[in-house]
Coordinates of C-alpha atoms in Angstrom, one line a residue:
M1 CA 0.0 0.0 0.0
F2 CA 1.0 3.6 -0.6
I3 CA 1.2 4.4 3.1
S4 CA 3.4 1.4 4.1
K5 CA 5.7 2.1 1.1
H6 CA 6.3 5.8 1.5
I7 CA 5.8 6.2 5.2
P8 CA 7.7 3.4 6.9
F9 CA 6.1 1.9 10.0
W10 CA 9.1 2.8 12.2
M11 CA 8.9 6.5 11.2
L12 CA 5.2 6.7 12.2
F13 CA 5.8 4.8 15.4
A14 CA 8.7 7.3 16.2
L15 CA 6.3 10.2 15.7
L16 CA 3.7 8.6 18.0
G17 CA 6.4 8.0 20.5
L18 CA 7.5 11.6 20.4
L19 CA 3.9 12.8 20.9
A20 CA 2.6 10.3 23.4
A21 CA 5.5 8.5 25.1
A22 CA 8.1 11.3 25.4
P23 CA 5.9 13.4 27.8
L24 CA 5.4 10.4 30.1
L25 CA 9.1 9.5 30.1
A26 CA 9.8 13.2 30.9
V27 CA 7.6 13.0 34.0
L28 CA 9.3 9.8 35.1
G29 CA 12.7 11.1 34.5
Y30 CA 12.1 14.4 36.4
T31 CA 10.6 12.6 39.3
F32 CA 13.2 9.8 39.7
T33 CA 16.4 11.6 38.8
E34 CA 18.4 14.3 40.6
E35 CA 21.5 15.8 39.0
G36 CA 21.7 12.9 36.5
T37 CA 21.5 10.1 39.1
L38 CA 18.6 7.9 40.2
S39 CA 16.8 9.3 43.2
F40 CA 13.5 8.6 45.0
T41 CA 13.7 11.6 47.2
A42 CA 11.1 13.8 45.5
F43 CA 8.6 11.0 45.2
S44 CA 9.2 9.9 48.8
E45 CA 8.7 13.5 50.0
A46 CA 5.4 13.7 48.1
L47 CA 4.1 10.5 49.8
H48 CA 4.9 12.1 53.2
N49 CA 3.4 15.5 52.3
E50 CA 0.2 16.0 54.3
R51 CA -1.2 18.3 51.7
I52 CA -0.7 15.8 48.9
L53 CA -2.1 12.9 51.1
S54 CA -5.1 15.1 51.7
T55 CA -5.5 15.7 48.0
M56 CA -5.3 12.0 47.3
E57 CA -8.0 11.4 49.9
H58 CA -10.2 14.1 48.4
S59 CA -9.8 12.7 44.9
F60 CA -10.7 9.1 45.9
V61 CA -13.7 10.1 47.9
L62 CA -14.9 12.3 45.1
G63 CA -14.5 9.5 42.6
L64 CA -16.5 7.0 44.7
L65 CA -19.3 9.5 45.4
V66 CA -19.6 10.5 41.7
I67 CA -19.9 6.8 40.9
L68 CA -22.8 6.6 43.4
G69 CA -24.3 9.8 42.0
T70 CA -24.2 8.7 38.4
T71 CA -25.6 5.3 39.3
I72 CA -28.6 6.8 41.0
I73 CA -29.3 8.9 37.9
A74 CA -28.3 6.6 35.1
L75 CA -29.7 3.2 36.2
P76 CA -33.3 4.3 36.4
L77 CA -33.0 6.2 33.1
A78 CA -31.6 3.1 31.4
I79 CA -34.5 1.0 32.7
I80 CA -37.1 3.6 31.8
R81 CA -35.6 4.0 28.3
T82 CA -35.7 0.2 27.6
K83 CA -38.6 -1.2 29.5
T84 CA -41.3 1.5 29.3
Q85 CA -43.1 3.7 26.7
F86 CA -39.8 5.5 26.2
A87 CA -38.3 2.5 24.4
N88 CA -39.2 4.0 21.0
K89 CA -38.1 7.6 21.8
N90 CA -34.6 7.4 20.3
W91 CA -34.2 11.1 20.2
L92 CA -33.8 11.1 23.9
D93 CA -30.3 9.5 23.5
I94 CA -29.1 12.6 21.7
V95 CA -30.6 14.9 24.3
F96 CA -29.0 12.9 27.1
T97 CA -25.6 13.3 25.6
I98 CA -25.8 17.1 25.7
P99 CA -24.5 17.4 29.4
F100 CA -21.6 15.1 28.6
M101 CA -20.6 17.2 25.5
T102 CA -21.0 20.5 27.5
P103 CA -17.6 21.6 28.9
P104 CA -17.7 20.8 32.6
Y105 CA -16.4 24.1 33.7
I106 CA -19.2 25.9 31.9
G107 CA -21.8 23.7 33.5
S108 CA -20.3 24.3 36.9
M109 CA -20.2 28.0 36.4
G110 CA -23.9 27.9 35.3
W111 CA -24.9 26.1 38.6
M112 CA -22.8 28.5 40.7
Q113 CA -24.6 31.5 39.1
F114 CA -27.9 29.8 39.7
M115 CA -27.4 28.8 43.3
Q116 CA -25.2 31.7 44.7
H117 CA -26.6 34.4 47.0
N118 CA -28.9 36.7 45.0
G119 CA -28.7 34.2 42.2
Y120 CA -31.4 33.0 39.8
Y121 CA -32.8 30.5 42.4
E122 CA -33.6 33.3 44.7
S123 CA -35.0 35.4 41.9
I124 CA -37.3 32.7 40.6
F125 CA -38.4 31.1 43.9
T126 CA -38.1 34.3 46.1
V127 CA -36.5 32.2 48.9
P128 CA -32.8 31.9 49.9
A129 CA -30.9 29.2 48.0
P130 CA -29.8 26.2 50.2
A131 CA -26.4 27.1 51.6
S132 CA -25.6 23.4 51.7
F133 CA -25.3 23.3 47.9
F134 CA -21.8 24.9 48.1
S135 CA -20.3 21.8 49.7
L136 CA -18.9 18.4 48.6
A137 CA -22.4 17.2 48.0
G138 CA -23.0 20.0 45.5
M139 CA -19.8 19.2 43.7
V140 CA -20.7 15.5 43.5
F141 CA -24.1 16.5 42.1
I142 CA -22.7 18.8 39.4
M143 CA -20.1 16.2 38.3
S144 CA -22.7 13.4 38.3
M145 CA -25.0 15.5 36.1
H146 CA -22.1 15.9 33.7
L147 CA -21.0 12.2 33.6
Y148 CA -24.3 10.3 33.9
P149 CA -24.8 10.0 30.1
F150 CA -21.6 7.9 29.9
L151 CA -23.0 5.3 32.3
Y152 CA -26.5 5.5 31.0
L153 CA -25.5 4.7 27.4
M154 CA -23.5 1.7 28.5
L155 CA -26.3 0.3 30.7
R156 CA -29.0 1.0 28.1
N157 CA -27.0 -0.8 25.4
T158 CA -26.6 -3.8 27.6
L159 CA -30.3 -3.9 28.5
I160 CA -31.2 -3.7 24.8
R161 CA -28.9 -6.6 23.9
I162 CA -30.3 -8.9 26.7
N163 CA -32.2 -11.5 24.7
G164 CA -35.9 -11.9 24.9
S165 CA -35.4 -15.4 26.1
F166 CA -33.9 -14.2 29.3
Q167 CA -37.0 -12.1 29.9
D168 CA -39.2 -15.2 29.2
A169 CA -37.1 -17.2 31.6
A170 CA -37.5 -14.6 34.3
D171 CA -41.3 -14.8 33.9
I172 CA -41.2 -18.6 34.3
Y173 CA -38.8 -18.4 37.3
G174 CA -41.8 -18.3 39.6
R175 CA -41.1 -15.2 41.7
S176 CA -42.1 -11.6 41.7
P177 CA -40.9 -9.5 38.7
F178 CA -38.7 -7.5 41.0
M179 CA -37.0 -10.6 42.4
N180 CA -36.6 -12.0 38.9
W181 CA -34.9 -8.8 37.8
I182 CA -32.6 -8.9 40.8
R183 CA -31.7 -12.6 40.3
I184 CA -31.4 -12.7 36.4
V185 CA -31.1 -9.3 34.7
L186 CA -29.0 -7.5 37.3
P187 CA -26.1 -10.0 37.2
L188 CA -26.0 -9.6 33.4
L189 CA -25.5 -5.8 34.0
L190 CA -22.7 -6.1 36.6
S191 CA -19.9 -6.6 34.1
T192 CA -20.9 -3.5 32.1
Y193 CA -21.6 -1.5 35.3
A194 CA -18.2 -2.4 36.7
M195 CA -16.3 -1.3 33.6
A196 CA -18.3 1.9 33.2
S197 CA -17.9 2.7 36.9
L198 CA -14.1 2.3 36.7
L199 CA -14.0 4.6 33.7
I200 CA -16.1 7.2 35.5
F201 CA -13.7 7.0 38.4
I202 CA -10.8 7.8 36.0
K203 CA -12.7 10.6 34.4
T204 CA -13.5 12.1 37.8
L205 CA -9.8 11.9 38.9
A206 CA -8.8 13.5 35.6
E207 CA -11.4 16.3 35.6
F208 CA -10.2 19.8 36.1
G209 CA -13.0 22.2 35.1
T210 CA -15.5 21.6 38.0
P211 CA -12.8 21.2 40.7
A212 CA -11.1 24.4 39.4
T213 CA -14.3 26.4 39.6
F214 CA -16.7 24.9 42.1
G215 CA -14.1 23.0 44.1
K216 CA -11.9 26.0 44.5
Q217 CA -14.8 28.0 46.0
I218 CA -15.5 25.4 48.7
G219 CA -11.8 24.7 49.3
F220 CA -11.9 21.1 48.0
Y221 CA -8.7 20.4 46.1
V222 CA -8.0 17.3 44.1
F223 CA -5.2 15.8 41.9
T224 CA -5.7 18.1 38.9
T225 CA -6.2 21.4 40.8
E226 CA -3.2 20.7 43.1
I227 CA -1.0 20.0 40.1
H228 CA -2.1 23.2 38.4
Q229 CA -1.4 25.2 41.6
Y230 CA 2.1 23.7 41.9
L231 CA 2.9 24.8 38.3
S232 CA 1.1 28.2 38.2
R233 CA 1.7 29.8 41.5
W234 CA 5.0 31.1 43.0
P235 CA 7.1 29.4 44.1
V236 CA 6.7 26.9 41.3
N237 CA 7.2 23.3 42.6
I238 CA 7.8 21.1 39.6
S239 CA 9.0 18.1 41.7
A240 CA 5.7 18.1 43.6
A241 CA 3.7 18.5 40.4
T242 CA 5.5 15.6 38.7
S243 CA 5.3 13.4 41.8
L244 CA 1.5 14.0 42.1
S245 CA 1.2 13.5 38.3
L246 CA 2.9 10.1 38.6
I247 CA 0.6 9.1 41.5
L248 CA -2.4 10.0 39.4
L249 CA -0.9 8.2 36.4
S250 CA -0.3 5.1 38.5
V251 CA -3.8 5.0 39.9
C252 CA -5.4 5.4 36.4
M253 CA -3.2 2.7 34.9
V254 CA -4.2 0.3 37.7
I255 CA -7.9 1.1 37.1
W256 CA -7.5 0.7 33.4
Y257 CA -5.8 -2.7 34.0
L258 CA -8.7 -3.8 36.2
Q259 CA -11.2 -2.6 33.6
N260 CA -9.5 -4.8 31.0
I261 CA -9.6 -7.8 33.3
I262 CA -13.3 -7.4 33.9
S263 CA -14.0 -7.0 30.2
R264 CA -12.1 -10.2 29.4
R265 CA -13.2 -12.5 32.2
Y266 CA -16.5 -11.4 33.4
A267 CA -18.5 -10.7 30.2
Y268 CA -21.6 -12.8 29.5
G269 CA -23.1 -14.0 26.3
I270 CA -26.5 -12.3 26.0
H271 CA -27.5 -13.2 22.5
S272 CA -29.2 -16.3 21.1
G273 CA -31.2 -17.2 18.1
R274 CA -34.4 -15.8 19.5
S275 CA -35.6 -12.3 19.2
S276 CA -33.7 -9.8 21.3
I277 CA -36.9 -7.7 21.8
P278 CA -39.2 -9.0 24.6
A279 CA -42.9 -8.9 24.1
P280 CA -44.2 -5.3 24.6
K281 CA -46.0 -4.7 27.9
K282 CA -48.4 -1.9 28.4
D283 CA -47.3 0.5 31.1
S284 CA -49.6 1.2 34.0
Q285 CA -50.7 4.8 34.7
A286 CA -48.3 5.0 37.7
V287 CA -45.3 3.8 35.6
R288 CA -46.1 6.4 32.9
I289 CA -46.4 9.2 35.4
I290 CA -43.2 8.2 37.3
S291 CA -41.3 7.8 34.0
W292 CA -42.2 11.1 32.6
F293 CA -41.6 12.9 35.9
Y294 CA -38.1 11.3 36.3
V295 CA -37.0 12.0 32.8
T296 CA -38.2 15.6 32.9
V297 CA -36.5 16.3 36.3
I298 CA -33.2 14.8 35.0
L299 CA -33.3 16.9 31.8
L300 CA -34.2 20.0 33.7
L301 CA -31.4 19.6 36.2
S302 CA -28.7 18.5 33.7
I303 CA -29.6 20.8 30.8
G304 CA -32.3 23.3 31.7
V305 CA -30.8 24.9 34.8
P306 CA -27.2 25.3 33.7
Y307 CA -28.1 26.5 30.2
F308 CA -30.7 28.9 31.5
S309 CA -28.1 30.3 33.9
I310 CA -25.4 30.6 31.2
V311 CA -27.6 32.4 28.7
A312 CA -29.3 34.6 31.3
T313 CA -25.9 35.8 32.7
S314 CA -24.6 36.6 29.2
L315 CA -27.6 38.9 28.6
L316 CA -27.7 40.9 31.9
K317 CA -26.4 44.4 32.2
V318 CA -26.0 44.3 36.0
R319 CA -26.2 41.0 37.7
G320 CA -27.5 42.5 40.9
D321 CA -30.6 43.9 39.2
G322 CA -31.9 40.4 38.4
L323 CA -34.1 39.1 35.6
Q324 CA -35.8 42.2 34.3
W325 CA -36.5 43.3 30.7
D326 CA -34.7 46.6 31.2
N327 CA -31.7 44.7 32.4
I328 CA -31.3 42.7 29.2
T329 CA -28.4 43.7 26.8
F330 CA -26.4 42.2 23.9
S331 CA -23.4 44.3 24.7
H332 CA -21.4 41.4 25.8
Y333 CA -21.8 39.7 22.5
I334 CA -21.2 42.9 20.6
E335 CA -17.9 43.3 22.5
L336 CA -17.0 39.7 21.9
F337 CA -17.3 40.1 18.1
S338 CA -15.7 43.6 18.1
L339 CA -12.4 43.6 16.2
H340 CA -9.3 44.0 18.4
S341 CA -11.2 43.1 21.6
E342 CA -9.7 40.6 24.0
G343 CA -12.6 38.2 23.6
F344 CA -12.4 38.3 19.8
Y345 CA -8.6 37.6 19.9
A346 CA -9.3 34.7 22.3
L347 CA -12.0 33.3 20.0
M348 CA -9.9 33.6 16.9
N349 CA -6.9 31.9 18.7
S350 CA -9.2 29.0 19.6
F351 CA -10.4 28.6 16.1
G352 CA -6.9 28.8 14.7
F353 CA -5.3 26.4 17.2
A354 CA -8.2 23.9 16.9
L355 CA -8.2 24.1 13.1
V356 CA -4.5 23.3 12.7
A357 CA -4.5 20.7 15.5
A358 CA -7.6 18.9 14.1
T359 CA -6.1 18.8 10.6
A360 CA -2.8 17.5 11.8
A361 CA -4.4 14.9 14.0
A362 CA -6.6 13.8 11.2
V363 CA -3.6 13.2 8.9
I364 CA -1.6 11.4 11.6
G365 CA -4.7 9.5 12.6
L366 CA -5.3 8.3 9.0
F367 CA -1.7 7.1 8.6
T368 CA -1.8 5.5 12.0
A369 CA -5.1 3.7 11.4
L370 CA -3.9 2.4 8.0
S371 CA -0.7 1.1 9.6
I372 CA -2.4 -0.6 12.6
K373 CA -5.0 -2.2 10.3
D374 CA -6.5 -5.1 12.4
A375 CA -3.5 -5.1 14.9
S376 CA -2.7 -8.7 14.0
N377 CA 1.0 -8.5 15.1
K378 CA 2.8 -7.1 18.2
P379 CA 4.2 -4.0 16.6
Q380 CA 0.8 -3.0 15.4
K381 CA -0.7 -3.7 18.8
L382 CA 2.0 -1.6 20.4
M383 CA 1.3 1.2 18.0
D384 CA -2.4 0.9 18.7
L385 CA -1.8 1.1 22.5
T386 CA 0.5 4.1 22.0
S387 CA -2.0 6.0 20.0
M388 CA -4.7 5.3 22.7
M389 CA -2.5 6.4 25.7
P390 CA -3.9 10.0 25.8
N391 CA -7.4 8.5 26.3
I392 CA -6.2 6.3 29.1
I393 CA -4.0 8.7 31.0
P394 CA -5.3 12.1 32.4
G395 CA -4.6 15.0 30.2
I396 CA -2.9 17.1 32.9
V397 CA -0.2 14.4 33.2
F398 CA 0.5 14.8 29.5
V399 CA 0.5 18.6 29.9
V400 CA 3.1 18.4 32.7
G401 CA 5.2 16.0 30.6
L402 CA 5.0 18.3 27.6
I403 CA 6.2 21.2 29.7
I404 CA 9.2 19.3 31.0
F405 CA 10.0 17.7 27.7
W406 CA 10.0 20.9 25.7
N407 CA 12.1 22.6 28.3
A408 CA 14.8 20.0 28.2
R409 CA 18.3 21.5 27.9
W410 CA 19.5 19.0 25.3
L411 CA 16.9 20.1 22.7
P412 CA 18.4 22.2 20.0
A413 CA 15.1 24.2 19.7
T414 CA 11.9 24.4 21.6
I415 CA 8.3 25.3 20.9
Y416 CA 7.6 26.2 24.5
N417 CA 6.2 29.7 24.9
T418 CA 5.2 29.8 21.2
K419 CA 1.8 29.4 19.6
W420 CA 2.9 25.9 18.4
M421 CA 2.9 24.7 22.0
P422 CA -0.9 24.6 22.4
I423 CA -1.3 23.1 18.9
V424 CA 1.1 20.2 19.7
T425 CA -0.6 19.8 23.1
Y426 CA -4.1 19.5 21.4
I427 CA -2.7 17.0 18.9
V428 CA -1.2 14.9 21.7
L429 CA -4.4 14.9 23.9
F430 CA -7.0 14.3 21.2
L431 CA -5.2 12.2 18.6
P432 CA -7.0 9.0 19.8
Y433 CA -10.3 10.4 18.4
A434 CA -8.8 10.7 14.9
V435 CA -7.3 7.2 15.1
Q436 CA -10.4 5.5 16.4
Y437 CA -12.9 7.1 14.0
T438 CA -10.7 6.2 11.0
K439 CA -10.2 2.7 12.4
G440 CA -13.9 2.4 12.6
S441 CA -14.3 3.2 8.9
I442 CA -11.5 0.8 7.9
S443 CA -13.2 -2.1 9.9
Q444 CA -16.4 -1.6 7.8
L445 CA -14.6 -2.2 4.5
H446 CA -15.0 -5.7 3.0
Q447 CA -11.9 -7.7 2.3
S448 CA -12.7 -7.7 -1.4
I449 CA -11.8 -4.0 -1.6
H450 CA -8.3 -4.8 -0.6
A451 CA -8.1 -7.4 -3.4
S452 CA -9.6 -5.1 -6.0
N453 CA -7.0 -2.5 -5.3
A454 CA -4.3 -4.9 -6.6
V455 CA -6.0 -5.2 -10.0
Y456 CA -7.0 -1.6 -10.4
G457 CA -4.1 -1.1 -12.8
T458 CA -2.7 2.2 -11.8
S459 CA -0.2 3.7 -9.3
K460 CA -0.6 3.2 -5.5
L461 CA -0.9 7.0 -5.0
T462 CA -3.8 7.1 -7.4
I463 CA -5.4 4.1 -5.6
F464 CA -4.9 5.9 -2.3
I465 CA -6.5 9.2 -3.5
R466 CA -9.3 7.7 -5.7
I467 CA -10.3 4.7 -3.5
W468 CA -9.1 4.9 0.1
L469 CA -9.7 8.5 0.8
P470 CA -13.3 8.5 -0.4
L471 CA -14.1 5.3 1.5
L472 CA -12.5 6.6 4.7
A473 CA -13.8 10.2 4.4
Q474 CA -16.6 9.8 6.9
G475 CA -14.3 8.5 9.6
I476 CA -11.6 11.1 8.9
L477 CA -14.2 13.9 9.0
A478 CA -15.8 12.6 12.2
G479 CA -12.4 12.4 13.9
W480 CA -11.5 15.9 12.6
I481 CA -14.8 17.3 14.0
M482 CA -14.4 15.7 17.4
T483 CA -10.8 16.9 17.7
F484 CA -11.8 20.4 16.6
I485 CA -14.7 20.6 19.2
I486 CA -12.6 19.4 22.1
S487 CA -9.6 21.6 21.2
M488 CA -11.9 24.6 21.1
R489 CA -12.9 24.2 24.7
E490 CA -9.7 22.7 26.3
L491 CA -9.0 24.4 29.6
V492 CA -6.3 22.8 31.7
G493 CA -3.7 22.4 28.9
S494 CA -4.4 26.0 27.7
L495 CA -4.0 27.4 31.2
L496 CA -0.6 25.9 31.6
I497 CA 1.0 26.1 28.2
L498 CA -0.3 29.2 26.4
P499 CA 2.4 31.8 25.8
P500 CA 2.2 35.1 27.7
S501 CA -0.6 37.5 26.6
V502 CA -2.2 34.7 24.5
S503 CA -5.6 33.5 25.5
T504 CA -8.3 31.1 24.1
S505 CA -12.0 30.9 24.5
A506 CA -11.6 28.5 27.5
T507 CA -9.0 30.6 29.3
F508 CA -11.0 33.8 28.5
I509 CA -14.1 32.3 30.2
Y510 CA -12.1 31.1 33.2
S511 CA -10.3 34.5 33.7
Q512 CA -13.5 36.5 33.3
F513 CA -15.3 34.3 35.8
E514 CA -12.3 34.7 38.2
Q515 CA -12.3 38.5 37.8
G516 CA -16.0 38.8 38.4
D517 CA -17.1 39.7 34.9
A518 CA -19.4 36.8 34.5
G519 CA -21.4 38.4 31.7
A520 CA -18.4 38.5 29.3
G521 CA -17.4 35.0 30.2
M522 CA -20.8 33.5 29.8
S523 CA -21.3 35.1 26.4
M524 CA -18.1 33.3 25.3
A525 CA -19.5 30.1 26.9
V526 CA -22.7 30.4 24.9
I527 CA -20.6 30.7 21.7
T528 CA -18.5 27.7 22.7
V529 CA -21.6 25.6 23.4
F530 CA -23.3 26.7 20.2
V531 CA -20.2 25.7 18.2
T532 CA -20.1 22.3 19.9
I533 CA -23.8 21.6 19.2
L534 CA -23.5 22.8 15.6
F535 CA -20.5 20.5 14.9
I536 CA -22.1 17.5 16.6
T537 CA -25.3 18.1 14.6
I538 CA -23.2 18.2 11.4
M539 CA -21.4 15.0 12.4
N540 CA -24.7 13.2 13.2
W541 CA -26.1 14.3 9.8
I542 CA -23.0 13.0 8.0
Q543 CA -23.3 9.6 9.8
R544 CA -27.0 9.3 9.0
K545 CA -26.4 10.2 5.4
A546 CA -23.7 7.6 5.1
L547 CA -26.0 5.0 6.6
T548 CA -28.8 5.7 4.2
H549 CA -26.4 5.4 1.2
S550 CA -24.7 2.2 2.5

């Protein structure tokens, strides 16, 4: 093939190693070496640092509580979505993904604006907002509302795949429907639930946006915010940052390993020759009312409240005057789109960085996916694992590694403190999306296509351009869109690696919120969310169009 002939496997693997492996090796090297010799002093001091130990405790407690919170939300939703009148309402799945696709720091800011003193809660209900919201419980609630779609979709998919014969067997079992569900259906869900819960735990440990906004206000610091503080506040403590990053990396790798064991050993076959759809049952009046009420409340809390708060804040002249028609203004948006304004520069920087990063990631992802193919040999499996590392390991660990790597004294040149630094950071963090979407397109191609290429009778470059690119275009474009969306709203990497006096939409939102100018920050947040929804809609339209023509 053109790729394997003109871009050798080892060159591509070396590029992936530079992007994904070098930052991690830099973290290890900085943590365990001192003046060129092996040393465990910095890591040992970190393990005996009371502040770091407190941070670890906070992170683990938060992770466990968020698992509990997402379970309380997602499990009833999955049951309602598959076992009641909502089974045919497929549009709900798209709506339920909106909280997950909303940048967490934006959702957190929305809830803070709603529940703060003299906030929207008091304006609407004319009673003081519960002070207990600004606590660990409130933080768990906000993060659960952001992450529940992930658990919901996995549980729903498993419930859909459970064969109708299992439902029939449960009816014949001879006990109450509730006990039958506990004894038969629930065990079939445990494998999926365990895997999803571990992934949610990792996502909670790796999350920066909500801890940096809400957690900071209540004084609850976790891995990510502590690492950020060590690198962004004087005196800078790189050793503590790398040691904490290594602890976070180790925890996530152990959890990832456990997740793989569960997926291999504790999965159940839930398909057979019979129909996978159980006989429809008519819902009782009580079930219909409870189902509608529960779905409505979840959508209101996960989408309605934060989005209302974000949009309302972006339109207010003076926040203290509340929701009144004479207090509505579009001045924040006008300022945002005014040439030479700080917000406009930040927005253009985000577009520019995301455009270059997404395009570069799409190209690298295409070559990587074509080289991996079906990962039939060890080098291909190793390349596949290397390309997936940024999805397994928290982004802030990679950011710390990139800072250390690009400041190494032995480098002849560096991109640190240049505009190339955020671009390279986005490529490193979000390359897995480009690889996985393209791999998905390759896996759908029939083997006969590979054979037909050999008899096409023209050059390999022509085959690549005329055959491979059109066939893989959907996956390449989907990967490009996802990389672009997430790069546009990336916060933690942007805060740590942007050159002086350069900002992006995410850092603009964060800084305006910190400085008390919530209106300007929320107007940028509305634009960011609008761009996200627009691009997701385009991607879904492309995928549906591809399915109709397949």
